[in-house]
């Protein structure tokens, strides 16, 4: 009796696997949406933010939300300690004497992390502030 149950189970599993194997398409979403050529933004479109760093957190002078296609400038002010900012997805680095200017081309929420080892690992790695780029 038990054996028959197992056989049935095995059969069901095999069918299940076969069914899964058949539908292979669409499982790899392509990120090939090429950033539509940055066309018509003028200097006045630049949105500027200043992020203030202290031990051990960042705060911004206003909500870090921009629309895709916007030119963004990020300044950093080290109020306490020595910190910098980076995000690899956006390809930006900001330090106190070198603001970052870039065009927001990807949408999503991006963590701007501290890029200067500024204390104990947990403090340093906990330093982040989120930049949101909307469609
Ligand atoms: Cu830091």
Tab-separated table of C-alpha atoms and ligand atoms in Angstrom:
chain	number	residue	atom	x	y	z
A	1	UNK	CA	0.000	0.000	0.000
A	2	UNK	CA	2.663	2.456	1.007
A	3	UNK	CA	4.632	1.663	-2.094
A	4	UNK	CA	1.777	2.615	-4.371
A	5	UNK	CA	1.464	5.912	-2.577
A	6	UNK	CA	5.117	6.647	-3.151
A	7	UNK	CA	4.854	5.741	-6.807
A	8	UNK	CA	1.937	8.086	-7.243
A	9	UNK	CA	3.834	10.817	-5.459
A	10	UNK	CA	6.892	10.288	-7.648
A	11	UNK	CA	4.706	10.414	-10.730
A	12	UNK	CA	3.111	13.629	-9.641
A	13	UNK	CA	6.504	15.188	-8.977
A	14	UNK	CA	7.784	14.170	-12.382
A	15	UNK	CA	4.773	15.715	-14.065
A	16	UNK	CA	5.202	18.828	-12.034
A	17	UNK	CA	8.832	19.180	-12.999
A	18	UNK	CA	8.093	18.553	-16.650
A	19	UNK	CA	5.467	21.247	-16.607
A	20	UNK	CA	7.886	23.706	-15.062
A	21	UNK	CA	10.638	22.901	-17.518
A	22	UNK	CA	8.347	23.719	-20.391
A	23	UNK	CA	7.754	27.333	-19.531
A	24	UNK	CA	11.183	28.787	-19.706
A	25	UNK	CA	10.411	32.012	-21.411
A	26	UNK	CA	10.150	35.287	-19.637
A	27	UNK	CA	12.145	34.268	-16.631
A	28	UNK	CA	14.993	36.627	-17.345
A	29	UNK	CA	13.727	40.186	-17.285
A	30	UNK	CA	16.019	42.265	-19.377
A	31	UNK	CA	17.225	45.546	-18.071
A	32	UNK	CA	17.833	46.722	-21.567
A	33	UNK	CA	15.601	49.737	-21.400
A	34	UNK	CA	18.257	52.036	-22.626
A	35	UNK	CA	18.131	55.325	-20.900
A	36	UNK	CA	16.253	57.369	-23.413
A	37	UNK	CA	18.640	59.965	-24.669
A	38	UNK	CA	18.853	62.756	-22.217
A	39	UNK	CA	17.241	65.405	-24.281
A	40	UNK	CA	15.579	68.485	-23.119
A	41	UNK	CA	16.717	69.579	-19.718
A	42	UNK	CA	18.101	72.993	-19.123
A	43	UNK	CA	20.320	74.273	-16.392
A	44	UNK	CA	17.312	75.493	-14.472
A	45	UNK	CA	16.127	71.918	-14.098
A	46	UNK	CA	18.929	71.078	-11.722
A	47	UNK	CA	17.659	69.982	-8.382
A	48	UNK	CA	20.139	70.580	-5.650
A	49	UNK	CA	20.283	68.856	-2.314
A	50	UNK	CA	22.553	69.248	0.621
A	51	UNK	CA	23.148	66.265	2.820
A	52	UNK	CA	24.496	66.860	6.279
A	53	UNK	CA	26.598	64.165	7.866
A	54	UNK	CA	27.202	63.672	11.529
A	55	UNK	CA	28.270	60.699	13.625
A	56	UNK	CA	26.614	58.534	12.372
A	57	UNK	CA	23.821	59.590	10.193
A	58	UNK	CA	22.908	61.586	7.142
A	59	UNK	CA	20.110	64.050	6.857
A	60	UNK	CA	18.993	66.024	3.835
A	61	UNK	CA	17.717	69.572	3.581
A	62	UNK	CA	14.667	68.274	1.750
A	63	UNK	CA	13.095	65.033	0.708
A	64	UNK	CA	15.390	63.185	-1.671
A	65	UNK	CA	12.894	62.521	-4.428
A	66	UNK	CA	13.417	63.430	-8.062
A	67	UNK	CA	11.840	62.594	-11.355
A	68	UNK	CA	13.671	60.501	-13.886
A	69	UNK	CA	15.496	62.739	-16.315
A	70	UNK	CA	16.187	65.410	-13.729
A	71	UNK	CA	19.649	66.787	-13.285
A	72	UNK	CA	20.649	66.360	-9.700
A	73	UNK	CA	23.337	68.000	-7.662
A	74	UNK	CA	24.244	66.614	-4.284
A	75	UNK	CA	26.375	68.528	-1.822
A	76	UNK	CA	27.766	67.092	1.340
A	77	UNK	CA	28.370	68.989	4.535
A	78	UNK	CA	30.346	67.236	7.224
A	79	UNK	CA	28.938	68.664	10.396
A	80	UNK	CA	30.661	66.088	12.567
A	81	UNK	CA	33.309	63.570	11.619
A	82	UNK	CA	34.583	62.777	8.166
A	83	UNK	CA	32.178	61.188	5.743
A	84	UNK	CA	31.491	60.844	2.058
A	85	UNK	CA	28.752	59.358	-0.050
A	86	UNK	CA	28.626	56.877	-2.862
A	87	UNK	CA	26.233	54.754	-4.821
A	88	UNK	CA	27.514	52.317	-7.399
A	89	UNK	CA	24.203	51.925	-9.232
A	90	UNK	CA	24.085	55.623	-9.902
A	91	UNK	CA	27.848	55.869	-10.287
A	92	UNK	CA	28.172	58.788	-7.949
A	93	UNK	CA	30.642	59.822	-5.321
A	94	UNK	CA	30.249	62.860	-3.151
A	95	UNK	CA	32.679	64.343	-0.735
A	96	UNK	CA	32.608	67.550	1.223
A	97	UNK	CA	34.655	69.400	-1.357
A	98	UNK	CA	33.354	67.584	-4.433
A	99	UNK	CA	29.621	67.626	-5.022
A	100	UNK	CA	28.131	65.158	-7.474
A	101	UNK	CA	26.168	66.198	-10.516
A	102	UNK	CA	24.368	63.629	-12.561
A	103	UNK	CA	21.199	62.962	-14.473
A	104	UNK	CA	18.749	60.624	-12.810
A	105	UNK	CA	18.370	57.937	-15.436
A	106	UNK	CA	17.212	54.916	-13.493
A	107	UNK	CA	14.121	54.739	-11.395
A	108	UNK	CA	13.970	53.215	-7.972
A	109	UNK	CA	15.163	53.798	-4.489
A	110	UNK	CA	18.883	54.086	-4.034
A	111	UNK	CA	20.808	53.936	-0.825
A	112	UNK	CA	23.475	56.569	-0.590
A	113	UNK	CA	26.046	54.999	1.656
A	114	UNK	CA	28.907	56.429	3.588
A	115	UNK	CA	32.060	55.876	1.575
A	116	UNK	CA	34.581	56.825	4.210
A	117	UNK	CA	35.342	54.436	7.008
A	118	UNK	CA	34.270	56.682	9.816
A	119	UNK	CA	33.934	54.492	12.836
A	120	UNK	CA	32.975	51.050	13.986
A	121	UNK	CA	31.690	48.884	11.195
A	122	UNK	CA	28.102	48.938	12.371
A	123	UNK	CA	28.080	52.710	12.725
A	124	UNK	CA	29.759	53.300	9.397
A	125	UNK	CA	27.627	50.808	7.514
A	126	UNK	CA	24.485	52.107	9.113
A	127	UNK	CA	25.098	55.500	7.545
A	128	UNK	CA	22.832	55.804	4.585
A	129	UNK	CA	20.094	57.917	3.172
A	130	UNK	CA	17.730	56.992	0.426
A	131	UNK	CA	17.308	58.767	-2.899
A	132	UNK	CA	14.136	58.031	-4.778
A	133	UNK	CA	13.867	58.437	-8.529
A	134	UNK	CA	10.343	58.278	-9.846
A	135	UNK	CA	8.985	57.785	-13.330
B	1	LIG	CU1	30.447	57.968	7.717
